[in-house]
PDB file of N, CA and C in Angstrom:
ATOM      1  N   MET H   1     111.748 107.556 138.845  1.00 75.00           N
ATOM      2  CA  MET H   1     111.303 106.520 137.939  1.00 75.00           C
ATOM      3  C   MET H   1     109.789 106.377 138.075  1.00 75.00           C
ATOM      4  N   ARG H   2     109.105 106.481 136.965  1.00 85.00           N
ATOM      5  CA  ARG H   2     107.653 106.366 136.963  1.00 85.00           C
ATOM      6  C   ARG H   2     107.228 105.073 136.299  1.00 85.00           C
ATOM      7  N   LEU H   3     106.133 104.546 136.789  1.00 84.00           N
ATOM      8  CA  LEU H   3     105.567 103.337 136.204  1.00 84.00           C
ATOM      9  C   LEU H   3     104.462 103.732 135.232  1.00 84.00           C
ATOM     10  N   GLY H   4     104.513 103.167 134.064  1.00 93.00           N
ATOM     11  CA  GLY H   4     103.477 103.408 133.079  1.00 93.00           C
ATOM     12  C   GLY H   4     102.342 102.408 133.252  1.00 93.00           C
ATOM     13  N   ALA H   5     101.339 102.528 132.421  1.00 94.00           N
ATOM     14  CA  ALA H   5     100.172 101.652 132.490  1.00 94.00           C
ATOM     15  C   ALA H   5     100.551 100.201 132.204  1.00 94.00           C
ATOM     16  N   THR H   6     101.454  99.991 131.280  1.00 95.00           N
ATOM     17  CA  THR H   6     101.865  98.630 130.938  1.00 95.00           C
ATOM     18  C   THR H   6     102.560  97.946 132.114  1.00 95.00           C
ATOM     19  N   GLU H   7     103.428  98.676 132.798  1.00 95.00           N
ATOM     20  CA  GLU H   7     104.137  98.103 133.932  1.00 95.00           C
ATOM     21  C   GLU H   7     103.183  97.781 135.073  1.00 95.00           C
ATOM     22  N   ILE H   8     102.232  98.655 135.324  1.00 92.00           N
ATOM     23  CA  ILE H   8     101.258  98.418 136.391  1.00 92.00           C
ATOM     24  C   ILE H   8     100.406  97.199 136.078  1.00 92.00           C
ATOM     25  N   LEU H   9      99.952  97.077 134.842  1.00 94.00           N
ATOM     26  CA  LEU H   9      99.162  95.905 134.456  1.00 94.00           C
ATOM     27  C   LEU H   9      99.973  94.621 134.583  1.00 94.00           C
ATOM     28  N   LEU H  10     101.235  94.672 134.234  1.00 95.00           N
ATOM     29  CA  LEU H  10     102.100  93.501 134.364  1.00 95.00           C
ATOM     30  C   LEU H  10     102.270  93.098 135.829  1.00 95.00           C
ATOM     31  N   ILE H  11     102.442  94.056 136.702  1.00 92.00           N
ATOM     32  CA  ILE H  11     102.571  93.786 138.132  1.00 92.00           C
ATOM     33  C   ILE H  11     101.286  93.170 138.682  1.00 92.00           C
ATOM     34  N   ILE H  12     100.134  93.706 138.290  1.00 89.00           N
ATOM     35  CA  ILE H  12      98.848  93.155 138.735  1.00 89.00           C
ATOM     36  C   ILE H  12      98.677  91.736 138.235  1.00 89.00           C
ATOM     37  N   PHE H  13      99.012  91.489 136.990  1.00 91.00           N
ATOM     38  CA  PHE H  13      98.896  90.140 136.424  1.00 91.00           C
ATOM     39  C   PHE H  13      99.783  89.150 137.172  1.00 91.00           C
ATOM     40  N   LEU H  14     101.020  89.542 137.439  1.00 92.00           N
ATOM     41  CA  LEU H  14     101.935  88.660 138.165  1.00 92.00           C
ATOM     42  C   LEU H  14     101.444  88.393 139.589  1.00 92.00           C
ATOM     43  N   ALA H  15     100.887  89.392 140.232  1.00 87.00           N
ATOM     44  CA  ALA H  15     100.353  89.203 141.583  1.00 87.00           C
ATOM     45  C   ALA H  15      99.187  88.221 141.564  1.00 87.00           C
ATOM     46  N   LEU H  16      98.325  88.326 140.550  1.00 87.00           N
ATOM     47  CA  LEU H  16      97.214  87.386 140.427  1.00 87.00           C
ATOM     48  C   LEU H  16      97.701  85.960 140.197  1.00 87.00           C
ATOM     49  N   VAL H  17      98.708  85.820 139.375  1.00 89.00           N
ATOM     50  CA  VAL H  17      99.240  84.488 139.091  1.00 89.00           C
ATOM     51  C   VAL H  17      99.907  83.896 140.331  1.00 89.00           C
ATOM     52  N   LEU H  18     100.676  84.703 141.053  1.00 87.00           N
ATOM     53  CA  LEU H  18     101.409  84.196 142.205  1.00 87.00           C
ATOM     54  C   LEU H  18     100.512  83.903 143.408  1.00 87.00           C
ATOM     55  N   PHE H  19      99.574  84.791 143.699  1.00 84.00           N
ATOM     56  CA  PHE H  19      98.794  84.676 144.924  1.00 84.00           C
ATOM     57  C   PHE H  19      97.376  84.167 144.712  1.00 84.00           C
ATOM     58  N   GLY H  20      96.836  84.314 143.527  1.00 85.00           N
ATOM     59  CA  GLY H  20      95.460  83.903 143.280  1.00 85.00           C
ATOM     60  C   GLY H  20      94.482  84.999 143.666  1.00 85.00           C
ATOM     61  N   GLY H  21      93.315  84.934 143.087  1.00 80.00           N
ATOM     62  CA  GLY H  21      92.307  85.976 143.300  1.00 80.00           C
ATOM     63  C   GLY H  21      91.772  86.020 144.717  1.00 80.00           C
ATOM     64  N   GLY H  22      91.545  84.864 145.330  1.00 85.00           N
ATOM     65  CA  GLY H  22      90.995  84.833 146.679  1.00 85.00           C
ATOM     66  C   GLY H  22      91.922  85.446 147.713  1.00 85.00           C
ATOM     67  N   LYS H  23      93.187  85.125 147.607  1.00 87.00           N
ATOM     68  CA  LYS H  23      94.172  85.655 148.558  1.00 87.00           C
ATOM     69  C   LYS H  23      94.317  87.166 148.387  1.00 87.00           C
ATOM     70  N   LEU H  24      94.332  87.640 147.148  1.00 81.00           N
ATOM     71  CA  LEU H  24      94.461  89.079 146.917  1.00 81.00           C
ATOM     72  C   LEU H  24      93.239  89.828 147.423  1.00 81.00           C
ATOM     73  N   ALA H  25      92.066  89.223 147.307  1.00 85.00           N
ATOM     74  CA  ALA H  25      90.847  89.870 147.804  1.00 85.00           C
ATOM     75  C   ALA H  25      90.906  90.032 149.315  1.00 85.00           C
ATOM     76  N   SER H  26      91.367  89.017 150.013  1.00 90.00           N
ATOM     77  CA  SER H  26      91.458  89.116 151.467  1.00 90.00           C
ATOM     78  C   SER H  26      92.532  90.114 151.896  1.00 90.00           C
ATOM     79  N   VAL H  27      93.619  90.171 151.154  1.00 86.00           N
ATOM     80  CA  VAL H  27      94.667  91.146 151.455  1.00 86.00           C
ATOM     81  C   VAL H  27      94.148  92.572 151.212  1.00 86.00           C
ATOM     82  N   GLY H  28      93.425  92.765 150.128  1.00 87.00           N
ATOM     83  CA  GLY H  28      92.852  94.078 149.841  1.00 87.00           C
ATOM     84  C   GLY H  28      91.846  94.507 150.895  1.00 87.00           C
ATOM     85  N   LYS H  29      91.040  93.564 151.345  1.00 93.00           N
ATOM     86  CA  LYS H  29      90.047  93.863 152.388  1.00 93.00           C
ATOM     87  C   LYS H  29      90.745  94.256 153.679  1.00 93.00           C
ATOM     88  N   ALA H  30      91.779  93.529 154.054  1.00 94.00           N
ATOM     89  CA  ALA H  30      92.526  93.836 155.275  1.00 94.00           C
ATOM     90  C   ALA H  30      93.230  95.188 155.161  1.00 94.00           C
ATOM     91  N   LEU H  31      93.768  95.478 154.005  1.00 93.00           N
ATOM     92  CA  LEU H  31      94.431  96.762 153.788  1.00 93.00           C
ATOM     93  C   LEU H  31      93.433  97.911 153.891  1.00 93.00           C
ATOM     94  N   GLY H  32      92.273  97.748 153.286  1.00 94.00           N
ATOM     95  CA  GLY H  32      91.236  98.777 153.367  1.00 94.00           C
ATOM     96  C   GLY H  32      90.778  99.015 154.792  1.00 94.00           C
ATOM     97  N   ARG H  33      90.610  97.941 155.555  1.00 96.00           N
ATOM     98  CA  ARG H  33      90.194  98.068 156.949  1.00 96.00           C
ATOM     99  C   ARG H  33      91.278  98.785 157.755  1.00 96.00           C
ATOM    100  N   SER H  34      92.525  98.477 157.486  1.00 96.00           N
ATOM    101  CA  SER H  34      93.631  99.121 158.202  1.00 96.00           C
ATOM    102  C   SER H  34      93.677 100.612 157.909  1.00 96.00           C
ATOM    103  N   ILE H  35      93.500 100.976 156.659  1.00 95.00           N
ATOM    104  CA  ILE H  35      93.501 102.389 156.288  1.00 95.00           C
ATOM    105  C   ILE H  35      92.343 103.119 156.949  1.00 95.00           C
ATOM    106  N   LYS H  36      91.162 102.485 156.969  1.00 95.00           N
ATOM    107  CA  LYS H  36      89.983 103.082 157.598  1.00 95.00           C
ATOM    108  C   LYS H  36      90.222 103.307 159.085  1.00 95.00           C
ATOM    109  N   ASP H  37      90.785 102.318 159.770  1.00 94.00           N
ATOM    110  CA  ASP H  37      91.084 102.444 161.195  1.00 94.00           C
ATOM    111  C   ASP H  37      92.122 103.535 161.444  1.00 94.00           C
ATOM    112  N   PHE H  38      93.129 103.592 160.593  1.00 93.00           N
ATOM    113  CA  PHE H  38      94.174 104.602 160.735  1.00 93.00           C
ATOM    114  C   PHE H  38      93.601 106.005 160.595  1.00 93.00           C
ATOM    115  N   LYS H  39      92.744 106.212 159.600  1.00 93.00           N
ATOM    116  CA  LYS H  39      92.133 107.530 159.403  1.00 93.00           C
ATOM    117  C   LYS H  39      91.239 107.913 160.571  1.00 93.00           C
ATOM    118  N   SER H  40      90.486 106.957 161.102  1.00 91.00           N
ATOM    119  CA  SER H  40      89.617 107.270 162.236  1.00 91.00           C
ATOM    120  C   SER H  40      90.423 107.613 163.475  1.00 91.00           C
ATOM    121  N   GLU H  41      91.560 106.944 163.676  1.00 90.00           N
ATOM    122  CA  GLU H  41      92.431 107.267 164.808  1.00 90.00           C
ATOM    123  C   GLU H  41      93.045 108.658 164.644  1.00 90.00           C
ATOM    124  N   LEU H  42      93.436 108.997 163.435  1.00 87.00           N
ATOM    125  CA  LEU H  42      93.979 110.338 163.204  1.00 87.00           C
ATOM    126  C   LEU H  42      92.928 111.402 163.496  1.00 87.00           C
ATOM    127  N   LYS H  43      91.701 111.145 163.076  1.00 87.00           N
ATOM    128  CA  LYS H  43      90.625 112.103 163.306  1.00 87.00           C
ATOM    129  C   LYS H  43      90.340 112.248 164.792  1.00 87.00           C
ATOM    130  N   SER H  44      90.312 111.148 165.525  1.00 86.00           N
ATOM    131  CA  SER H  44      90.044 111.229 166.960  1.00 86.00           C
ATOM    132  C   SER H  44      91.178 111.954 167.684  1.00 86.00           C
ATOM    133  N   THR H  45      92.409 111.760 167.234  1.00 78.00           N
ATOM    134  CA  THR H  45      93.541 112.466 167.830  1.00 78.00           C
ATOM    135  C   THR H  45      93.437 113.955 167.562  1.00 78.00           C
ATOM    136  N   ASP H  46      93.062 114.329 166.341  1.00 73.00           N
ATOM    137  CA  ASP H  46      92.884 115.739 166.008  1.00 73.00           C
ATOM    138  C   ASP H  46      91.749 116.345 166.819  1.00 73.00           C
ATOM    139  N   ASP H  47      90.660 115.609 167.009  1.00 71.00           N
ATOM    140  CA  ASP H  47      89.537 116.096 167.803  1.00 71.00           C
ATOM    141  C   ASP H  47      89.947 116.306 169.252  1.00 71.00           C
ATOM    142  N   ASP H  48      90.762 115.396 169.786  1.00 68.00           N
ATOM    143  CA  ASP H  48      91.239 115.530 171.164  1.00 68.00           C
ATOM    144  C   ASP H  48      92.111 116.774 171.321  1.00 68.00           C
ATOM    145  N   LYS H  49      93.000 117.003 170.349  1.00 66.00           N
ATOM    146  CA  LYS H  49      93.865 118.183 170.410  1.00 66.00           C
ATOM    147  C   LYS H  49      93.050 119.461 170.302  1.00 66.00           C
ATOM    148  N   THR H  50      92.025 119.469 169.462  1.00 70.00           N
ATOM    149  CA  THR H  50      91.175 120.648 169.298  1.00 70.00           C
ATOM    150  C   THR H  50      90.417 120.923 170.590  1.00 70.00           C
ATOM    151  N   GLN H  51      89.950 119.870 171.219  1.00 67.00           N
ATOM    152  CA  GLN H  51      89.214 120.019 172.461  1.00 67.00           C
ATOM    153  C   GLN H  51      90.117 120.537 173.572  1.00 67.00           C
ATOM    154  N   GLU H  52      91.360 120.088 173.609  1.00 65.00           N
ATOM    155  CA  GLU H  52      92.311 120.556 174.619  1.00 65.00           C
ATOM    156  C   GLU H  52      92.619 122.035 174.445  1.00 65.00           C
ATOM    157  N   THR H  53      92.734 122.505 173.212  1.00 69.00           N
ATOM    158  CA  THR H  53      93.060 123.913 172.994  1.00 69.00           C
ATOM    159  C   THR H  53      91.879 124.810 173.331  1.00 69.00           C
ATOM    160  N   LYS H  54      90.654 124.304 173.210  1.00 66.00           N
ATOM    161  CA  LYS H  54      89.476 125.101 173.563  1.00 66.00           C
ATOM    162  C   LYS H  54      89.357 125.268 175.069  1.00 66.00           C
ATOM    163  N   GLU H  55      89.845 124.296 175.818  1.00 64.00           N
ATOM    164  CA  GLU H  55      89.758 124.372 177.277  1.00 64.00           C
ATOM    165  C   GLU H  55      90.839 125.281 177.764  1.00 64.00           C
TER     166      GLU H  55
END
């Protein structure tokens, strides 16, 4: 099942109505920070594994 543009816009509109713009902004900021931290941890883990194989 795929979501079209109309369905996505409807979901965004409902989220804005239910939670408000300020709350969604803080949730988006927290989500972005979490993704950034997750990617940096994955990179550091990959770097550690690469370093172990070189030794």
